[in-house]
PDB file of C-alpha atoms and ligand atoms in Angstrom:
ATOM      1  CA  MET D1421       0.000   0.000   0.000  1.00 49.00           C
ATOM      2  CA  SER D1422       1.402   3.372  -0.978  1.00 62.00           C
ATOM      3  CA  GLU D1423       1.609   6.317   1.367  1.00 72.00           C
ATOM      4  CA  PRO D1424      -1.163   8.896   1.106  1.00 82.00           C
ATOM      5  CA  LEU D1425      -0.424  11.749  -1.228  1.00 95.00           C
ATOM      6  CA  THR D1426       0.039  15.056   0.581  1.00 98.00           C
ATOM      7  CA  GLY D1427       0.963  18.615  -0.258  1.00 98.00           C
ATOM      8  CA  GLY D1428       0.765  22.192   0.861  1.00 98.00           C
ATOM      9  CA  CYS D1429       1.716  25.793   0.301  1.00 98.00           C
ATOM     10  CA  LEU D1430       5.126  27.415   0.508  1.00 98.00           C
ATOM     11  CA  CYS D1431       4.858  28.561   4.139  1.00 98.00           C
ATOM     12  CA  GLY D1432       3.098  25.437   5.432  1.00 98.00           C
ATOM     13  CA  ALA D1433      -0.037  27.207   6.689  1.00 98.00           C
ATOM     14  CA  ILE D1434      -2.117  25.152   4.231  1.00 98.00           C
ATOM     15  CA  ARG D1435      -1.746  21.368   4.104  1.00 98.00           C
ATOM     16  CA  TYR D1436      -3.877  18.830   2.255  1.00 98.00           C
ATOM     17  CA  ALA D1437      -4.234  15.134   1.497  1.00 98.00           C
ATOM     18  CA  VAL D1438      -5.348  13.405  -1.703  1.00 97.00           C
ATOM     19  CA  SER D1439      -6.958   9.985  -1.555  1.00 95.00           C
ATOM     20  CA  ALA D1440      -7.136   9.368  -5.330  1.00 93.00           C
ATOM     21  CA  PRO D1441      -4.151   8.316  -7.456  1.00 91.00           C
ATOM     22  CA  VAL D1442      -2.546  11.209  -9.320  1.00 94.00           C
ATOM     23  CA  GLN D1443      -0.624  10.479 -12.499  1.00 94.00           C
ATOM     24  CA  ASN D1444      -1.671  12.639 -15.450  1.00 96.00           C
ATOM     25  CA  LEU D1445      -1.072  16.371 -15.395  1.00 97.00           C
ATOM     26  CA  ILE D1446      -2.446  19.053 -17.699  1.00 97.00           C
ATOM     27  CA  ALA D1447      -0.447  22.197 -18.464  1.00 97.00           C
ATOM     28  CA  CYS D1448      -2.724  25.232 -18.791  1.00 96.00           C
ATOM     29  CA  HIS D1449      -1.181  28.127 -20.728  1.00 97.00           C
ATOM     30  CA  CYS D1450      -4.128  30.519 -20.284  1.00 94.00           C
ATOM     31  CA  THR D1451      -3.325  34.107 -19.379  1.00 94.00           C
ATOM     32  CA  ASP D1452      -5.072  33.832 -15.993  1.00 94.00           C
ATOM     33  CA  CYS D1453      -2.892  30.877 -14.995  1.00 95.00           C
ATOM     34  CA  GLN D1454       0.174  32.822 -16.114  1.00 96.00           C
ATOM     35  CA  LYS D1455      -0.754  35.784 -13.930  1.00 95.00           C
ATOM     36  CA  ALA D1456      -1.825  33.633 -10.998  1.00 94.00           C
ATOM     37  CA  SER D1457       1.274  31.441 -11.041  1.00 95.00           C
ATOM     38  CA  GLY D1458       3.882  33.953 -12.184  1.00 96.00           C
ATOM     39  CA  THR D1459       5.045  31.379 -14.746  1.00 96.00           C
ATOM     40  CA  GLY D1460       4.177  30.348 -18.296  1.00 97.00           C
ATOM     41  CA  ALA D1461       1.616  27.743 -17.348  1.00 97.00           C
ATOM     42  CA  SER D1462       0.039  26.122 -14.374  1.00 96.00           C
ATOM     43  CA  ILE D1463       0.510  22.363 -14.187  1.00 97.00           C
ATOM     44  CA  ASN D1464      -2.650  20.787 -12.872  1.00 97.00           C
ATOM     45  CA  ALA D1465      -4.093  17.463 -11.780  1.00 97.00           C
ATOM     46  CA  LEU D1466      -7.830  17.005 -12.254  1.00 95.00           C
ATOM     47  CA  LEU D1467      -9.330  15.301  -9.198  1.00 96.00           C
ATOM     48  CA  PRO D1468     -12.748  14.388  -7.884  1.00 96.00           C
ATOM     49  CA  SER D1469     -13.378  16.906  -5.090  1.00 97.00           C
ATOM     50  CA  SER D1470     -14.315  14.050  -2.768  1.00 97.00           C
ATOM     51  CA  ALA D1471     -10.697  12.802  -2.966  1.00 97.00           C
ATOM     52  CA  PHE D1472      -9.253  16.072  -1.636  1.00 97.00           C
ATOM     53  CA  SER D1473      -9.211  17.265   1.942  1.00 97.00           C
ATOM     54  CA  ILE D1474      -7.590  20.261   3.622  1.00 98.00           C
ATOM     55  CA  THR D1475      -5.770  19.061   6.740  1.00 98.00           C
ATOM     56  CA  ARG D1476      -4.465  22.423   7.963  1.00 98.00           C
ATOM     57  CA  GLY D1477      -5.481  26.052   7.456  1.00 98.00           C
ATOM     58  CA  THR D1478      -8.071  27.702   5.240  1.00 98.00           C
ATOM     59  CA  PRO D1479      -7.160  28.901   1.766  1.00 98.00           C
ATOM     60  CA  ARG D1480      -8.292  32.295   0.534  1.00 98.00           C
ATOM     61  CA  VAL D1481     -10.363  32.388  -2.644  1.00 97.00           C
ATOM     62  CA  PHE D1482     -10.153  34.641  -5.688  1.00 97.00           C
ATOM     63  CA  THR D1483     -13.007  34.335  -8.186  1.00 96.00           C
ATOM     64  CA  LYS D1484     -12.865  35.412 -11.834  1.00 94.00           C
ATOM     65  CA  PRO D1485     -14.338  34.273 -15.162  1.00 91.00           C
ATOM     66  CA  ALA D1486     -11.643  32.333 -17.061  1.00 82.00           C
ATOM     67  CA  ASP D1487     -10.786  32.465 -20.793  1.00 74.00           C
ATOM     68  CA  SER D1488     -13.230  29.591 -21.239  1.00 77.00           C
ATOM     69  CA  GLY D1489     -16.027  31.757 -19.835  1.00 82.00           C
ATOM     70  CA  ASN D1490     -16.340  29.479 -16.808  1.00 87.00           C
ATOM     71  CA  VAL D1491     -16.311  31.223 -13.444  1.00 94.00           C
ATOM     72  CA  LEU D1492     -13.250  29.903 -11.649  1.00 94.00           C
ATOM     73  CA  HIS D1493     -12.541  29.986  -7.916  1.00 96.00           C
ATOM     74  CA  ARG D1494      -8.786  30.058  -7.278  1.00 96.00           C
ATOM     75  CA  HIS D1495      -7.826  28.883  -3.801  1.00 98.00           C
ATOM     76  CA  PHE D1496      -4.455  30.031  -2.482  1.00 98.00           C
ATOM     77  CA  CYS D1497      -2.589  30.575   0.769  1.00 98.00           C
ATOM     78  CA  GLY D1498      -3.399  34.004   2.217  1.00 98.00           C
ATOM     79  CA  ASP D1499      -0.025  34.096   3.969  1.00 98.00           C
ATOM     80  CA  CYS D1500       2.482  33.108   1.280  1.00 98.00           C
ATOM     81  CA  GLY D1501       0.293  33.464  -1.828  1.00 97.00           C
ATOM     82  CA  ALA D1502       0.965  29.971  -3.160  1.00 97.00           C
ATOM     83  CA  PRO D1503      -1.813  28.662  -5.445  1.00 97.00           C
ATOM     84  CA  ILE D1504      -3.309  25.394  -4.181  1.00 98.00           C
ATOM     85  CA  PHE D1505      -6.290  24.496  -6.348  1.00 98.00           C
ATOM     86  CA  SER D1506      -9.014  25.847  -8.608  1.00 96.00           C
ATOM     87  CA  GLN D1507     -12.632  24.899  -8.983  1.00 96.00           C
ATOM     88  CA  ARG D1508     -15.237  25.715 -11.586  1.00 93.00           C
ATOM     89  CA  ASP D1509     -18.340  27.331 -10.167  1.00 93.00           C
ATOM     90  CA  ASN D1510     -20.598  25.004 -12.152  1.00 91.00           C
ATOM     91  CA  LEU D1511     -18.508  21.858 -11.644  1.00 91.00           C
ATOM     92  CA  ARG D1512     -17.903  21.537  -7.916  1.00 93.00           C
ATOM     93  CA  GLU D1513     -17.568  17.747  -8.125  1.00 96.00           C
ATOM     94  CA  PHE D1514     -14.112  18.242  -9.627  1.00 96.00           C
ATOM     95  CA  MET D1515     -11.120  20.343  -8.723  1.00 96.00           C
ATOM     96  CA  VAL D1516      -7.861  21.267 -10.345  1.00 96.00           C
ATOM     97  CA  LEU D1517      -4.895  20.775  -8.037  1.00 98.00           C
ATOM     98  CA  LYS D1518      -1.720  22.787  -8.637  1.00 98.00           C
ATOM     99  CA  ALA D1519       0.825  19.989  -9.058  1.00 98.00           C
ATOM    100  CA  GLY D1520       3.772  22.021  -7.770  1.00 97.00           C
ATOM    101  CA  SER D1521       2.173  22.023  -4.311  1.00 98.00           C
ATOM    102  CA  LEU D1522       2.473  18.227  -4.019  1.00 98.00           C
ATOM    103  CA  ASP D1523       5.138  16.708  -1.761  1.00 97.00           C
ATOM    104  CA  ARG D1524       5.977  13.772  -4.062  1.00 95.00           C
ATOM    105  CA  HIS D1525       6.215  13.634  -7.847  1.00 95.00           C
ATOM    106  CA  GLU D1526       7.201  10.087  -8.803  1.00 93.00           C
ATOM    107  CA  GLY D1527       5.180   8.808 -11.745  1.00 93.00           C
ATOM    108  CA  LEU D1528       3.608  12.181 -12.576  1.00 96.00           C
ATOM    109  CA  GLN D1529       3.719  13.349 -16.171  1.00 97.00           C
ATOM    110  CA  VAL D1530       2.241  16.109 -18.319  1.00 97.00           C
ATOM    111  CA  VAL D1531      -0.081  14.435 -20.829  1.00 97.00           C
ATOM    112  CA  MET D1532      -1.834  17.471 -22.327  1.00 97.00           C
ATOM    113  CA  ASN D1533      -1.326  21.180 -22.980  1.00 97.00           C
ATOM    114  CA  ILE D1534      -4.336  23.485 -23.175  1.00 96.00           C
ATOM    115  CA  TRP D1535      -4.786  27.150 -24.184  1.00 96.00           C
ATOM    116  CA  THR D1536      -1.547  27.031 -26.177  1.00 97.00           C
ATOM    117  CA  ARG D1537      -2.744  30.016 -28.235  1.00 96.00           C
ATOM    118  CA  SER D1538      -1.548  32.152 -25.312  1.00 97.00           C
ATOM    119  CA  ARG D1539       1.646  30.189 -24.735  1.00 97.00           C
ATOM    120  CA  ARG D1540       4.542  32.559 -24.055  1.00 97.00           C
ATOM    121  CA  PRO D1541       7.546  32.479 -26.416  1.00 97.00           C
ATOM    122  CA  TRP D1542       9.797  31.371 -23.544  1.00 97.00           C
ATOM    123  CA  THR D1543       7.669  28.380 -22.580  1.00 96.00           C
ATOM    124  CA  LEU D1544       8.856  25.097 -24.070  1.00 94.00           C
ATOM    125  CA  ILE D1545       6.242  22.496 -24.977  1.00 94.00           C
ATOM    126  CA  ASP D1546       7.189  18.885 -25.635  1.00 94.00           C
ATOM    127  CA  PRO D1547       6.000  18.348 -29.247  1.00 95.00           C
ATOM    128  CA  ALA D1548       5.237  14.712 -28.395  1.00 96.00           C
ATOM    129  CA  VAL D1549       2.559  15.778 -25.902  1.00 97.00           C
ATOM    130  CA  GLU D1550      -1.034  16.434 -26.963  1.00 96.00           C
ATOM    131  CA  ALA D1551      -1.769  20.156 -27.300  1.00 97.00           C
ATOM    132  CA  HIS D1552      -4.933  22.206 -27.793  1.00 96.00           C
ATOM    133  CA  GLU D1553      -5.151  25.882 -28.756  1.00 95.00           C
ATOM    134  CA  GLY D1554      -8.125  26.361 -26.463  1.00 93.00           C
ATOM    135  CA  ASN D1555      -9.852  24.370 -23.785  1.00 89.00           C
ATOM    136  CA  ARG D1556      -9.550  20.593 -23.598  1.00 84.00           C
ATOM    137  CA  PRO D1557     -11.965  18.739 -25.853  1.00 79.00           C
ATOM    138  CA  PRO D1558     -14.905  17.002 -24.190  1.00 75.00           C
ATOM    139  CA  ALA D1559     -13.947  13.643 -22.722  1.00 65.00           C
ATOM    140  CA  ARG D1560     -14.174  10.834 -25.226  1.00 60.00           C
ATOM    141  CA  GLN D1561     -16.904   8.324 -24.624  1.00 52.00           C
ATOM    142  CA  PRO D1562     -15.570   4.945 -23.485  1.00 48.00           C
TER     143      PRO D1562
HETATM  144 ZN1   ZN E1687       1.364  29.513   2.749  1.00 85.79          ZN
HETATM  145 ZN1   ZN E1688      -5.419  28.231 -17.008  1.00 85.79          ZN
END
């Protein structure tokens, strides 16, 4: 049995645990993620919200409509400013965890790039990885 997956913010005021396996990451190159992260993209893991629990502290929330038009709640540490996760207002069953906040990274890989139309010239994208100019396409039916 593997250890539970944990993570937190830069200062440690916010800590969390994830009970679902995390493997595939999505790099979002939208302009909001660039501003919010201070980098070229935010690298995210999509999780069922039921698999995520805050174990210490209370994140602050910043809410803004995203490039997709979806209203996005961005949860971050009010002390150190580190982004922790985002959630769509109309899709509370899922959440988007900021992968850099995780404690362990074995087995994680970026499998998709989205919003590459706003990719910055200094951001490298692996040409072997799936990329979309806008939002991710709807999930394929099994
Ligand atoms: Zn913090
Ligand atoms: Zn984004």
